GROMACS .gro file of C-alpha atoms in nm:
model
   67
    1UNK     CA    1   0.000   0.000   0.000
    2UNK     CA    2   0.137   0.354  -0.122
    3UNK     CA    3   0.115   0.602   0.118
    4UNK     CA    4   0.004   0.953   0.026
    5UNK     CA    5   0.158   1.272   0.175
    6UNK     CA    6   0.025   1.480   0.477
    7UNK     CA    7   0.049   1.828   0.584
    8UNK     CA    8   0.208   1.816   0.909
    9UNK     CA    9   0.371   2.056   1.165
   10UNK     CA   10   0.725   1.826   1.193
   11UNK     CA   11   1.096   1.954   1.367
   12UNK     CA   12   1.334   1.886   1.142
   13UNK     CA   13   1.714   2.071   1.058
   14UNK     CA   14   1.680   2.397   0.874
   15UNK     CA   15   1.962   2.463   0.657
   16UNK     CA   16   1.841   2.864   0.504
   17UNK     CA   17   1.438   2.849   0.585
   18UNK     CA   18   1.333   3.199   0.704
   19UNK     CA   19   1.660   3.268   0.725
   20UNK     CA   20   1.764   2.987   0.985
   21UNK     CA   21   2.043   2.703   0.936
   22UNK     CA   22   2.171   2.434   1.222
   23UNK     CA   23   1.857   2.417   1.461
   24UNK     CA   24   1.605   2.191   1.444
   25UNK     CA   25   1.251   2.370   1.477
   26UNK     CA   26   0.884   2.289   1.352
   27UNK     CA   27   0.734   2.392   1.057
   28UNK     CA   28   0.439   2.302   0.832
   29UNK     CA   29   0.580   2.034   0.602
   30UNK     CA   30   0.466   1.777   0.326
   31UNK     CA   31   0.572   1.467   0.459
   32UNK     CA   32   0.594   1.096   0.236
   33UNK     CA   33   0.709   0.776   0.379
   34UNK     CA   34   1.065   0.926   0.289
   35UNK     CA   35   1.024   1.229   0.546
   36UNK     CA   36   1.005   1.538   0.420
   37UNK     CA   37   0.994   1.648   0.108
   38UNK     CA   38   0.906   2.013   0.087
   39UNK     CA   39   0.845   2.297   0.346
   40UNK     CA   40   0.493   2.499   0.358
   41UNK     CA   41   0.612   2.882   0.276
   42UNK     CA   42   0.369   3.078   0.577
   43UNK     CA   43   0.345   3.450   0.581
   44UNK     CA   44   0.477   3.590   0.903
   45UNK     CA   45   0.413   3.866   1.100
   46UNK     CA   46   0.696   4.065   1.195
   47UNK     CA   47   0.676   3.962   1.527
   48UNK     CA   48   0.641   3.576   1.443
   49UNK     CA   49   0.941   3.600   1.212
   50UNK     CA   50   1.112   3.752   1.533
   51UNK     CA   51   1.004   3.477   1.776
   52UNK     CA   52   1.100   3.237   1.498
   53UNK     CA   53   1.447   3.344   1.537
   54UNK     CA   54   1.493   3.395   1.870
   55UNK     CA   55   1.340   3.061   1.882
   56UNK     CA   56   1.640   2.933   1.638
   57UNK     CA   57   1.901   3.148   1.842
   58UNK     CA   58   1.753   2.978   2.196
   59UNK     CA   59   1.803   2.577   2.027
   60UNK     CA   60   2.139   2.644   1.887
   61UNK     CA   61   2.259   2.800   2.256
   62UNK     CA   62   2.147   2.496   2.390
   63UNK     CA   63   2.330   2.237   2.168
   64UNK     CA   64   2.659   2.470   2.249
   65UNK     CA   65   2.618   2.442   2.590
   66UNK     CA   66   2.546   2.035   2.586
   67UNK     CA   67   2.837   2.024   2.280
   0.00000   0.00000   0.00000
């Protein structure tokens, strides 16, 4: 049985999305039985594309600090 692709809200590594690389955060995705294969392009508020960084800025502190 072929399975179809979803909409989902998944964490997976950015690598230039919004303008984020090396953190891991969640973001509506079209996801196959191969993980995912394209990002959902949102429109963001100022302030969301601010929390979405300082988000990105707060995950990639933490993998410093635990190396």
């Amino acid at each position: 049985c072929r399975t179809l692709p979803t909409i989902a809200s998944v964490s997976s590594v950015l690598h230039g999305e919004n303008g984020v690389s090396g953190a891991a955060l969640s973001l509506p995705s079209v996801v196959g039985p191969g993980g995912v294969r394209q990002r959902i392009r949102e429109s963001w508020s100022p302030e969301e594309r601010r929390a979405f960084h300082e988000a990105a800025d707060a995950v990639r502190a933490l993998l410093r600090e635990i190396g």
